[in-house]
mmCIF file of C-alpha atoms in Angstrom:
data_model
loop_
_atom_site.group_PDB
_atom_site.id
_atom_site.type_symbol
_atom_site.label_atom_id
_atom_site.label_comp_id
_atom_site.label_asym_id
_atom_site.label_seq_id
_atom_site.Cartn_x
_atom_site.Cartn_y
_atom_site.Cartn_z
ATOM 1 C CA UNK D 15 0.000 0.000 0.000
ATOM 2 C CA UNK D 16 0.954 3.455 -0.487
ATOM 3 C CA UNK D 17 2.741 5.506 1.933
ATOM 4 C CA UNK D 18 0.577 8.258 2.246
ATOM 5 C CA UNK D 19 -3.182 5.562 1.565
ATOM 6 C CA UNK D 20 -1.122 3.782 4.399
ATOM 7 C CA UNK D 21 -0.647 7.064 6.945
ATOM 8 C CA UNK D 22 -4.678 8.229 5.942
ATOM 9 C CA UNK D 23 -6.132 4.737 7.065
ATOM 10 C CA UNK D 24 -3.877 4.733 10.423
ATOM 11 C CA UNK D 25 -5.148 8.288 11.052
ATOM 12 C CA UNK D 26 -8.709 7.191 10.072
ATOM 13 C CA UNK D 27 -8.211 4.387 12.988
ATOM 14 C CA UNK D 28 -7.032 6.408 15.656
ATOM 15 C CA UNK D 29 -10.022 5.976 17.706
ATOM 16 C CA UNK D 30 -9.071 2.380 17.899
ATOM 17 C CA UNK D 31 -5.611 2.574 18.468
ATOM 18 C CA UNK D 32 -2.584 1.798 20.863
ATOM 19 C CA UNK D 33 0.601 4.051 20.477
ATOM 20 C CA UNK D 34 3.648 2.093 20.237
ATOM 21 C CA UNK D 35 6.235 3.382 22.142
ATOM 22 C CA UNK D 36 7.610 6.645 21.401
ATOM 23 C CA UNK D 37 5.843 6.769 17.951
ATOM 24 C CA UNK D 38 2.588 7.761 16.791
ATOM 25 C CA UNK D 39 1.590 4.446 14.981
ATOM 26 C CA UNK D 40 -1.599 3.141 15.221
ATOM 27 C CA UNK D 41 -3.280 0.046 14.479
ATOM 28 C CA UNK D 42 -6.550 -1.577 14.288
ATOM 29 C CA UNK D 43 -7.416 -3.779 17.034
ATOM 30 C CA UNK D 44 -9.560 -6.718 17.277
ATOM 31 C CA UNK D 45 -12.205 -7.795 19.507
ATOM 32 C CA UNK D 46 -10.888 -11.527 20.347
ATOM 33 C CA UNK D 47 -7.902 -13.800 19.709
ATOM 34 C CA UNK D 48 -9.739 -15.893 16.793
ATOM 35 C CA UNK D 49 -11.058 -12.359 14.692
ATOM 36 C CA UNK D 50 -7.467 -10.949 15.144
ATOM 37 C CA UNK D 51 -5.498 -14.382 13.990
ATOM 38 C CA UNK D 52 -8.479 -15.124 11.286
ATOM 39 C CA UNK D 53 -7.869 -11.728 10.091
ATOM 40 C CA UNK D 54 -3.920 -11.984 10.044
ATOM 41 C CA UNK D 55 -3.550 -15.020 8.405
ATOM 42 C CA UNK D 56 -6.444 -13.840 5.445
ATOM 43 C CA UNK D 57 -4.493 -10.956 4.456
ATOM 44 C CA UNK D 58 -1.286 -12.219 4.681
ATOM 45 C CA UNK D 59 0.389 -13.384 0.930
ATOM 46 C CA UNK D 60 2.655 -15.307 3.153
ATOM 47 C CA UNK D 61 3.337 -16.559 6.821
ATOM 48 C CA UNK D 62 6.634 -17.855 7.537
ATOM 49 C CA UNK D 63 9.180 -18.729 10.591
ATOM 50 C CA UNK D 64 13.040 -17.725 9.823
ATOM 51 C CA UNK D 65 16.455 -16.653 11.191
ATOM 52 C CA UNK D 66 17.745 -13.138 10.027
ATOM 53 C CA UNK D 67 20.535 -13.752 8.258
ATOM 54 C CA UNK D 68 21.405 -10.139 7.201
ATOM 55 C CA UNK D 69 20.047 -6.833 6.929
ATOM 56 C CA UNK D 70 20.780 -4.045 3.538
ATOM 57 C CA UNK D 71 19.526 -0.826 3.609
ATOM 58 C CA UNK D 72 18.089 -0.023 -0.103
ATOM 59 C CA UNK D 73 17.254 3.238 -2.204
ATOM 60 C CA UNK D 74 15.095 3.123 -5.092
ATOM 61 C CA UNK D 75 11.316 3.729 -6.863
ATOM 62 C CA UNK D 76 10.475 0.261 -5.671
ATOM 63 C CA UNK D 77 8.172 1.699 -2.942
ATOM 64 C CA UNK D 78 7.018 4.816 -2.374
ATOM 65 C CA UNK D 79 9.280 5.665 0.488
ATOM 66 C CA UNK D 80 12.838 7.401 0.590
ATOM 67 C CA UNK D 81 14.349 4.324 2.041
ATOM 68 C CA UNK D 82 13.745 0.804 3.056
ATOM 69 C CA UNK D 83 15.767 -2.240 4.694
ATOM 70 C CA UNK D 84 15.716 -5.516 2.980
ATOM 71 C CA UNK D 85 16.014 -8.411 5.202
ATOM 72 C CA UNK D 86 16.768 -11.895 4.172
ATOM 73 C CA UNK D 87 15.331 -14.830 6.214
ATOM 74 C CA UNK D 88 16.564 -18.112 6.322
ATOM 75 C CA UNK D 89 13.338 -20.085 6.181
ATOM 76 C CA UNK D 90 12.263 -22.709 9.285
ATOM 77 C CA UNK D 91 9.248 -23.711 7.972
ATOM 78 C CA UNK D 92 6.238 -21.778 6.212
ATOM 79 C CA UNK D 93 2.644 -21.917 7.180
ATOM 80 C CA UNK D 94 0.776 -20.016 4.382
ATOM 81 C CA UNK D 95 2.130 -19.021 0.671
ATOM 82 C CA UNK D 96 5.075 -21.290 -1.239
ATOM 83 C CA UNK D 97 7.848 -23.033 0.096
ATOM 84 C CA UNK D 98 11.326 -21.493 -0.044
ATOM 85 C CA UNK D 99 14.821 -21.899 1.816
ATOM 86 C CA UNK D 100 15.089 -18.042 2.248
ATOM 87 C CA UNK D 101 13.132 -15.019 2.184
ATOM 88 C CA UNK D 102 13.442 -11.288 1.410
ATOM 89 C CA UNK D 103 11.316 -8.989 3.305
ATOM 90 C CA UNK D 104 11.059 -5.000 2.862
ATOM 91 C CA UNK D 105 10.641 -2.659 6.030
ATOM 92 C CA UNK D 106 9.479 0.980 5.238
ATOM 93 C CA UNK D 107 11.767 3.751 7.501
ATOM 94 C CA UNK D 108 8.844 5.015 8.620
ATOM 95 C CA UNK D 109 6.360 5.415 11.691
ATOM 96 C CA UNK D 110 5.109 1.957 11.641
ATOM 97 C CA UNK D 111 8.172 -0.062 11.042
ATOM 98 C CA UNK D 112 9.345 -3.464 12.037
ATOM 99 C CA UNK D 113 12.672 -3.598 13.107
ATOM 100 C CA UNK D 114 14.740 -7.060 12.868
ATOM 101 C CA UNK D 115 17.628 -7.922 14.378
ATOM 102 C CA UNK D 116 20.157 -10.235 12.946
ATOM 103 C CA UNK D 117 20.629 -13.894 13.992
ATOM 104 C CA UNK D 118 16.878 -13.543 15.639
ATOM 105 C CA UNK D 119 14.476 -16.347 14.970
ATOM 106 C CA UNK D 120 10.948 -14.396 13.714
ATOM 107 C CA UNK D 121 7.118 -15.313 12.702
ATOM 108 C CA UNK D 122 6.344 -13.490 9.979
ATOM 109 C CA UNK D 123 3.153 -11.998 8.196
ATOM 110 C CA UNK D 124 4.454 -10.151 4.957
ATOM 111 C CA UNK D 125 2.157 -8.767 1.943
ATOM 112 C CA UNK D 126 3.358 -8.871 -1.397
ATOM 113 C CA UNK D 127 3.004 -5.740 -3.613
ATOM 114 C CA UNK D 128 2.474 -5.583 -7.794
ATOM 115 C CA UNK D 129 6.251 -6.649 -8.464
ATOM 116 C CA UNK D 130 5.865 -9.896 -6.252
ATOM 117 C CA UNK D 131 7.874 -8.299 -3.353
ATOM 118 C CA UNK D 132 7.320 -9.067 -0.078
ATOM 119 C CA UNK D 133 6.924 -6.475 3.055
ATOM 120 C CA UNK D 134 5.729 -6.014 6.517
ATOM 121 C CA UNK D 135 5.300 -3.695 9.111
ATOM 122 C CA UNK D 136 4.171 -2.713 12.975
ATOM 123 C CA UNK D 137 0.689 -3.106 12.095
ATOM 124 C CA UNK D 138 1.115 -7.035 10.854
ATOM 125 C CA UNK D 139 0.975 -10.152 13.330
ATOM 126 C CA UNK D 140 4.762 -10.028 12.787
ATOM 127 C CA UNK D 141 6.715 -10.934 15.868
ATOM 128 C CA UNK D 142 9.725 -12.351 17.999
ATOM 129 C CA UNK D 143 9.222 -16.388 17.500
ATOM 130 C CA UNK D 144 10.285 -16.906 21.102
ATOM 131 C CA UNK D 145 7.219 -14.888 22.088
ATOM 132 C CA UNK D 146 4.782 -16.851 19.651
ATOM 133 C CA UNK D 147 5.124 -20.210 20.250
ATOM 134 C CA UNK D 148 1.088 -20.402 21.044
ATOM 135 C CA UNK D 149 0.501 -18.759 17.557
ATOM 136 C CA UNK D 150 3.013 -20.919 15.883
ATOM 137 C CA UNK D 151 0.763 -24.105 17.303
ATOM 138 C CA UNK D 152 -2.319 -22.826 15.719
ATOM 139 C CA UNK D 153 -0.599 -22.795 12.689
ATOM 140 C CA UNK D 154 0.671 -25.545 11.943
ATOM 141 C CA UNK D 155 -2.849 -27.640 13.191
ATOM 142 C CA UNK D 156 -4.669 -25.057 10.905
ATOM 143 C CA UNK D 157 -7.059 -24.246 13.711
ATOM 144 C CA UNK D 158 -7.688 -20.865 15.613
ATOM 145 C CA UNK D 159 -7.090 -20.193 20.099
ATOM 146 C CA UNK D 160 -10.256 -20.908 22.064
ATOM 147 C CA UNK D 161 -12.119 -17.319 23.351
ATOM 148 C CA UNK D 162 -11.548 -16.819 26.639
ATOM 149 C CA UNK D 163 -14.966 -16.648 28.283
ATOM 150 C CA UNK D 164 -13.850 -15.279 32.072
ATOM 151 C CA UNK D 165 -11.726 -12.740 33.539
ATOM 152 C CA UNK D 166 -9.918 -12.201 36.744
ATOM 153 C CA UNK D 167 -8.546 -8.684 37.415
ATOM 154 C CA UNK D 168 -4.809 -8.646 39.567
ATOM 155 C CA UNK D 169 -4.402 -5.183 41.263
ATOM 156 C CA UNK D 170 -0.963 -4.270 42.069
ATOM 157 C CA UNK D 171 0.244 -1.150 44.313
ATOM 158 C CA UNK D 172 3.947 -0.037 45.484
ATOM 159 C CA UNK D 173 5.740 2.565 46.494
ATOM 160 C CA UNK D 174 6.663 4.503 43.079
ATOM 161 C CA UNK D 175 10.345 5.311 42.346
ATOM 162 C CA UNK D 176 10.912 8.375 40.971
ATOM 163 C CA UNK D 177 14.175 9.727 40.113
ATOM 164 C CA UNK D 178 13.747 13.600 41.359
ATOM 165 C CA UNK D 179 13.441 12.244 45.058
ATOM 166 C CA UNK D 180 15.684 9.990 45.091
ATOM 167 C CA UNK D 181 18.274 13.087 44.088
ATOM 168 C CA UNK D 182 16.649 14.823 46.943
ATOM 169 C CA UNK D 183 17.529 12.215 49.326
ATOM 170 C CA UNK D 184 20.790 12.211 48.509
ATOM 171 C CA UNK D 185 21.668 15.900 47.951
ATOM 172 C CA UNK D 186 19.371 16.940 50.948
ATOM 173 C CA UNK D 187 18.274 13.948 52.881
ATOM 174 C CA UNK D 188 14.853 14.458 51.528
ATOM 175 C CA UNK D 189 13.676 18.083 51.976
ATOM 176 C CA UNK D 190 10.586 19.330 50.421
ATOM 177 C CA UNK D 191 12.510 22.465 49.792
ATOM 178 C CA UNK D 192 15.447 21.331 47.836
ATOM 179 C CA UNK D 193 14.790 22.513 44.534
ATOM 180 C CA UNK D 194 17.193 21.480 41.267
ATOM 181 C CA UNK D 195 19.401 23.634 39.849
ATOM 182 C CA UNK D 196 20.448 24.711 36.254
ATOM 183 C CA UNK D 197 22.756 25.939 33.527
ATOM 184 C CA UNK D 198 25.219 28.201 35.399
ATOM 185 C CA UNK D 199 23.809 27.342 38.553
ATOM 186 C CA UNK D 200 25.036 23.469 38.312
ATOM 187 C CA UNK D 201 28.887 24.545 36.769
ATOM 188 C CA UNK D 202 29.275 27.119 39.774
ATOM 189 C CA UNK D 203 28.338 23.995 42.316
ATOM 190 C CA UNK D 204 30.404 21.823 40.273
ATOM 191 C CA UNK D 205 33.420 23.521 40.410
ATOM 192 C CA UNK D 206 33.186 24.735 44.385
ATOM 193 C CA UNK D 207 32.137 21.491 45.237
ATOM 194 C CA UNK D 208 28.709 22.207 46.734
ATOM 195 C CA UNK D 209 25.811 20.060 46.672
ATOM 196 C CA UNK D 210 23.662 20.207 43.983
ATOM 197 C CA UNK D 211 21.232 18.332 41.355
ATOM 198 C CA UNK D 212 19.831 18.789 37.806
ATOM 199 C CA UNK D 213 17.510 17.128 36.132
ATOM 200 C CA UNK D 214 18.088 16.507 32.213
ATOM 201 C CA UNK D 215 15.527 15.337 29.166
ATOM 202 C CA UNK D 216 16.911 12.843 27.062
ATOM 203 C CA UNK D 217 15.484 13.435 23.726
ATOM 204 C CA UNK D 218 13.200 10.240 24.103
ATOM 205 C CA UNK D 219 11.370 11.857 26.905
ATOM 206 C CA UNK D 220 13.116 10.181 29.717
ATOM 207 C CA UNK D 221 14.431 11.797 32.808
ATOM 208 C CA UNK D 222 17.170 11.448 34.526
ATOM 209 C CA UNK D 223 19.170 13.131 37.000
ATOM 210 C CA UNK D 224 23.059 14.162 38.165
ATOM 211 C CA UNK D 225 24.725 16.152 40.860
ATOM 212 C CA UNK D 226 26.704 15.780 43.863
ATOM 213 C CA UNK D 227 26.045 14.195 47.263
ATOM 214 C CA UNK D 228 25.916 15.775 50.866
ATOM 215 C CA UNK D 229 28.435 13.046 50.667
ATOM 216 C CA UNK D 230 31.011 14.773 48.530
ATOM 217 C CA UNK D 231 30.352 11.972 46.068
ATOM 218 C CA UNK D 232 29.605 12.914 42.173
ATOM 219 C CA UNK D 233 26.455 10.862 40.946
ATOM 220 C CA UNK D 234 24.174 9.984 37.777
ATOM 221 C CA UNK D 235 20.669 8.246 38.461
ATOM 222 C CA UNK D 236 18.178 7.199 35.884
ATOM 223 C CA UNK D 237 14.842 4.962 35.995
ATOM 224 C CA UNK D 238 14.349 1.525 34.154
ATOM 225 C CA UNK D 239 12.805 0.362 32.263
ATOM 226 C CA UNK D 240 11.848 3.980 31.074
ATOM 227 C CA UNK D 241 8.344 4.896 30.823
ATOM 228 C CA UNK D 242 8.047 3.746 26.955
ATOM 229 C CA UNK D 243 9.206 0.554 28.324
ATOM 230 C CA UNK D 244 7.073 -0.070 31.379
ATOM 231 C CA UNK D 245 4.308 -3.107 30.406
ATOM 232 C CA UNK D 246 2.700 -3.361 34.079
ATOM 233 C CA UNK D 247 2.749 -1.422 36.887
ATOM 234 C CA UNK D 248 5.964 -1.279 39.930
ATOM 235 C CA UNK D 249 8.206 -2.873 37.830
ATOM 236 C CA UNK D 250 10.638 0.342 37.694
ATOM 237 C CA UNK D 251 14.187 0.794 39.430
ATOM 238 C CA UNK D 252 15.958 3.854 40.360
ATOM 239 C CA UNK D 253 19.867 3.321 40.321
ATOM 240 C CA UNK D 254 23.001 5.335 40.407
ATOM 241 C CA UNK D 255 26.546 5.519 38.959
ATOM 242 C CA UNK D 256 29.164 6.870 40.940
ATOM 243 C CA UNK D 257 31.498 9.116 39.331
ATOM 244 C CA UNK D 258 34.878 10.458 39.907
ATOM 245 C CA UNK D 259 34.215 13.492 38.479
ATOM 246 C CA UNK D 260 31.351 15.185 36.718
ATOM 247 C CA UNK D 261 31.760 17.096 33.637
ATOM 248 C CA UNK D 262 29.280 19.550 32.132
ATOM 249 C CA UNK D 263 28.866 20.872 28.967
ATOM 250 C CA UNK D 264 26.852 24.196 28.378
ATOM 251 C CA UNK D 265 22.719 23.227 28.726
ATOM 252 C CA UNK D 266 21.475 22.159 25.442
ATOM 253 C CA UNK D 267 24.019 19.857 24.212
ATOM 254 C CA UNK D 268 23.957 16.548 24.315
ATOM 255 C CA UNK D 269 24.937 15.252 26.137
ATOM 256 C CA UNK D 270 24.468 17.401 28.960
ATOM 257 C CA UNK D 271 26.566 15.374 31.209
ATOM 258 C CA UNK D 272 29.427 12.984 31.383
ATOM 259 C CA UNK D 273 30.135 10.334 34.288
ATOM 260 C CA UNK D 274 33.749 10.141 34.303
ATOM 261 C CA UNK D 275 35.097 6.488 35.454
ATOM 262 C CA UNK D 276 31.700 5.431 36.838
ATOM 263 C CA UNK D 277 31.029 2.819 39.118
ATOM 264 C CA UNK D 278 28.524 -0.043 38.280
ATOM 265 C CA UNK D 279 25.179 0.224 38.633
ATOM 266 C CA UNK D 280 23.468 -0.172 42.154
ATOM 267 C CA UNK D 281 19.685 -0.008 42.609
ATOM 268 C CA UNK D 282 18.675 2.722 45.192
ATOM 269 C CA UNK D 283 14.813 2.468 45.091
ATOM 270 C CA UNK D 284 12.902 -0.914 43.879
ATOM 271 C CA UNK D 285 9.327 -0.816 43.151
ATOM 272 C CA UNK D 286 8.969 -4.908 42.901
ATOM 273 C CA UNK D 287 10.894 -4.668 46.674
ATOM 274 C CA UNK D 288 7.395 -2.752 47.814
ATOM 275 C CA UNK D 289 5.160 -4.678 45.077
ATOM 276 C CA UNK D 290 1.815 -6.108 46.141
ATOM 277 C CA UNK D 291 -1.209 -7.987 44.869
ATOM 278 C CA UNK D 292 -4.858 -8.326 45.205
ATOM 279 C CA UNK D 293 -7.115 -9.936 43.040
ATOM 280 C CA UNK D 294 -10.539 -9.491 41.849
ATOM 281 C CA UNK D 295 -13.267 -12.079 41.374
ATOM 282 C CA UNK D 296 -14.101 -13.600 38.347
ATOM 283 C CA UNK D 297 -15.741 -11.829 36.325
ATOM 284 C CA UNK D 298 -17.191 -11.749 32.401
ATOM 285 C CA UNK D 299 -14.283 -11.309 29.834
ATOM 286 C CA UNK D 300 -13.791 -7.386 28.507
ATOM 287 C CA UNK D 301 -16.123 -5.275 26.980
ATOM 288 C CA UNK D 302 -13.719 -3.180 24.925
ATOM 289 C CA UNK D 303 -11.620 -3.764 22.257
ATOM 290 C CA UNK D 304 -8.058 -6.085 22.863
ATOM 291 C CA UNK D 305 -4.651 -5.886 21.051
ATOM 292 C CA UNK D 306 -4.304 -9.768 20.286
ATOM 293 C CA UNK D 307 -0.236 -8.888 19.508
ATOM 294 C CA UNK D 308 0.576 -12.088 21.272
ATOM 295 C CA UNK D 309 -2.231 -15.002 20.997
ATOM 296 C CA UNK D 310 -1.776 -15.887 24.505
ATOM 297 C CA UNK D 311 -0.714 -12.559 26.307
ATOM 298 C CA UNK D 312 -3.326 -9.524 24.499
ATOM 299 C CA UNK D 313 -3.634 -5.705 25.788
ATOM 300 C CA UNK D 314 -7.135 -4.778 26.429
ATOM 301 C CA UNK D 315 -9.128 -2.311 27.500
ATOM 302 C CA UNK D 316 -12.866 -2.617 29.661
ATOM 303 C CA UNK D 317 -14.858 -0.311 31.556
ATOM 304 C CA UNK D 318 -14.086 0.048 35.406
ATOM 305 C CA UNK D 319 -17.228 -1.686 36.287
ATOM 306 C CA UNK D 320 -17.325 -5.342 37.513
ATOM 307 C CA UNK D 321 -19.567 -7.603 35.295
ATOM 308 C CA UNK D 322 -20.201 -10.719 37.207
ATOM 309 C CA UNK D 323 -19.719 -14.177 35.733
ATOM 310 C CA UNK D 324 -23.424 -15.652 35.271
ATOM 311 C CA UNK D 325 -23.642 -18.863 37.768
ATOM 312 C CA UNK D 326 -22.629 -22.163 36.951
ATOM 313 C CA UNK D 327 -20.674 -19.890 33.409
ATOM 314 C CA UNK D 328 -17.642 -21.645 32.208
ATOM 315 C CA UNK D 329 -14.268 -20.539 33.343
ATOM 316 C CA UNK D 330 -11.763 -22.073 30.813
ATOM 317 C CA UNK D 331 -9.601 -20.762 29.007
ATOM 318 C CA UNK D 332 -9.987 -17.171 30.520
ATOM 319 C CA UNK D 333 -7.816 -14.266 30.867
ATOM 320 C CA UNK D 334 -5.900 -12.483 34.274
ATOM 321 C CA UNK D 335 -5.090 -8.841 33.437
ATOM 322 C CA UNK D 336 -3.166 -6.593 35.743
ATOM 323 C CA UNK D 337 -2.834 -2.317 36.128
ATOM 324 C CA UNK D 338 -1.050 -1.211 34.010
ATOM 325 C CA UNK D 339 1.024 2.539 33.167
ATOM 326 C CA UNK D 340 -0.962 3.164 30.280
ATOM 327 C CA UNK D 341 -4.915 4.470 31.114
ATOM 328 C CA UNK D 342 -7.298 2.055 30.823
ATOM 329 C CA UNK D 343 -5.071 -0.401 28.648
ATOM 330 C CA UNK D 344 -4.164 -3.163 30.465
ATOM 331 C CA UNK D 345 -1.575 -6.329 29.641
ATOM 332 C CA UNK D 346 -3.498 -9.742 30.184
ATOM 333 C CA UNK D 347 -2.402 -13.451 29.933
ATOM 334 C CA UNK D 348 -4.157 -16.290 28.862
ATOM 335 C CA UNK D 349 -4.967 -19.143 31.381
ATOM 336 C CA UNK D 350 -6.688 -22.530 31.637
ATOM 337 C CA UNK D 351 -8.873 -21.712 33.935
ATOM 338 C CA UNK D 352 -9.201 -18.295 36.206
ATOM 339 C CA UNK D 353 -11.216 -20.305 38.859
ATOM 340 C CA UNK D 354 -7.681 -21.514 39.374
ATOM 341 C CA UNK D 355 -5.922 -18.611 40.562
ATOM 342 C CA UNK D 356 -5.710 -16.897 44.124
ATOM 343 C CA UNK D 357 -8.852 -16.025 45.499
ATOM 344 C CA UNK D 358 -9.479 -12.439 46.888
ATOM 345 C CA UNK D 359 -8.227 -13.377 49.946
ATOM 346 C CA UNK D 360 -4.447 -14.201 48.727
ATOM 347 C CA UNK D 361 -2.494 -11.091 48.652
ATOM 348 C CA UNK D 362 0.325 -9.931 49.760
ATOM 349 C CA UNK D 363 4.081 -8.864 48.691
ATOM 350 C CA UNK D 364 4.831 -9.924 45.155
ATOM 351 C CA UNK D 365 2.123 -12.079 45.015
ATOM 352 C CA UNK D 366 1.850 -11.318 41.275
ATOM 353 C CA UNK D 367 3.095 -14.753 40.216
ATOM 354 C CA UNK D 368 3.749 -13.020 36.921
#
């Protein structure tokens, strides 16, 4: 498809979408498991599972795009489309691309365009193999996941680490009234060797922080996995570097800071440490509208509101979904059966069992 046919539907879709970290791409998503796989493997000219084997960069009038990456697949075995030891697939540089690493076993959905080329993108079923081994199943016995027919909601809580207190902590022992500081500010406190902190934006968005200790001690924190990482809730760490020396460049480059000789890592605030779990009861499956990425792991959304399980309903397979960091999008597993898991009653500290 055209690039810019290709940007107009995604726009169109918005008000069904899921942004994909950093980026603005958006996809369609699908109601259930079987209407997102039927879907995927309709469309698709060809489904296959291969090994990178390398990765070219091309220019030409091939697609409509400035540039591309061809990637050529050794081929493991091939569920839809004709047989072939290896495999060239296209990637757009664009918003919605699919980027491949080499020597990484993939699945692959790819659609082939007038000149019989083959290319995929964000918006396909296209995926790590080591995360689709469920999918990979259905494939090769030509038959589509149950629907899961019950829900059980897990609700974690913890003690959030953020990086800006942490610095307080260790600049000020935790006063409300110690404030960062900035351009000149930092270099003066730098070079008489004063406490101080700063806060810099990487240009992804993420936040991180630098100074010097009440200590005496030159420092560098930052929080992982950074927010366009996060998949569930208290799963971030705040650690530090130690430095031997700080130096600053004038604010606005990049980077703003370097941490000369620094020590290794060491986590100073762990939300998993704090982590802990309730559950719900079980409940009727999800009203809204799922992202069936992974056939046995799907992000969904649902109203707030508890919809009781009819008595004597069945419970298998069904689906345990946790908080998330993302509104009312939450990431979900599928399970045998969600009578199975802890009753309201079990909680406690990472009692998540994810």
């Amino acid at each position: 498809m055209p690039l810019l046919a290709r940007v107009a539907v995604l726009f169109a879709l918005g008000f069904l979408t899921w942004p994909s970290g950093a980026w603005a791409c958006s996809c369609p998503m699908a109601l259930d498991v079987r209407d997102s796989l039927k879907t995927a493997r309709e469309e698709a000219d060809l489904v296959f599972h291969g090994r990178v084997e390398a990765i070219q960069r091309d220019r030409g009038a091939d697609f409509e795009v400035d540039s591309h990456l061809r990637t050529t697949f050794t081929v493991l075995e091939t569920f839809k489309g004709r047989a072939a030891p290896r495999r060239v697939i296209t990637t757009f540089e664009d918003m919605c691309t699919y980027s491949f690493d080499p020597g990484v076993e993939y699945l692959v959905y790819a659609h082939r365009n007038a000149k019989g080329d083959f290319h995929t993108d964000g918006c396909t079923r296209t995926q790590s193999a080591n995360k689709a081994s469920v999918e990979m199943a259905s494939l090769r016995d030509a038959t589509l996941p149950l629907r899961p027919v019950a829900m059980r909601r897990q609700h974690l809580s913890c003690t959030r680490c953020d990086v800006e207190a942490v610095a307080r902590t260790l600049v000020c022992g935790g006063a409300e009234s110690c404030a960062p500081s900035s351009g000149k500010a930092s270099e003066a406190a730098l070079r008489e060797g004063r406490p101080f902190w700063e806060i810099h934006e990487r240009g992804s968005g993420e936040r991180m922080s630098f100074g010097v200790g009440r200590d005496g001690r030159a420092f560098q924190l930052e929080r992982r996995p950074d927010d366009a990482r996060v998949k569930r809730a208290c799963e971030q760490r705040v650690l530090r570097r130690g430095c031997a020396r700080l130096s600053l460049q004038s604010p606005g480059s990049e980077p703003r800071v370097t941490c000369v000789d620094p020590s290794p890592e060491e986590p100073l605030c762990d939300e998993a440490a704090t982590r802990r779990a309730s559950w719900g009861p079980v409940e009727a499956p999800p009203r809204g509208l799922c992202i069936w990425g992974r056939a046995d792991a799907p992000v969904c959304e649902w109203s707030p509101e508890t919809v009781p399980l009819a008595p004597g309903a069945p419970t298998r397979p069904g689906l345990v979904c946790t908080n998330g960091p993302r509104g009312n999008m939450f990431p979900c597993r599928v399970v045998p059966d969600v009578a199975s898991v802890p009753s309201p009653r079990e909680h406690g500290p990472d009692a998540s069992g994810w």
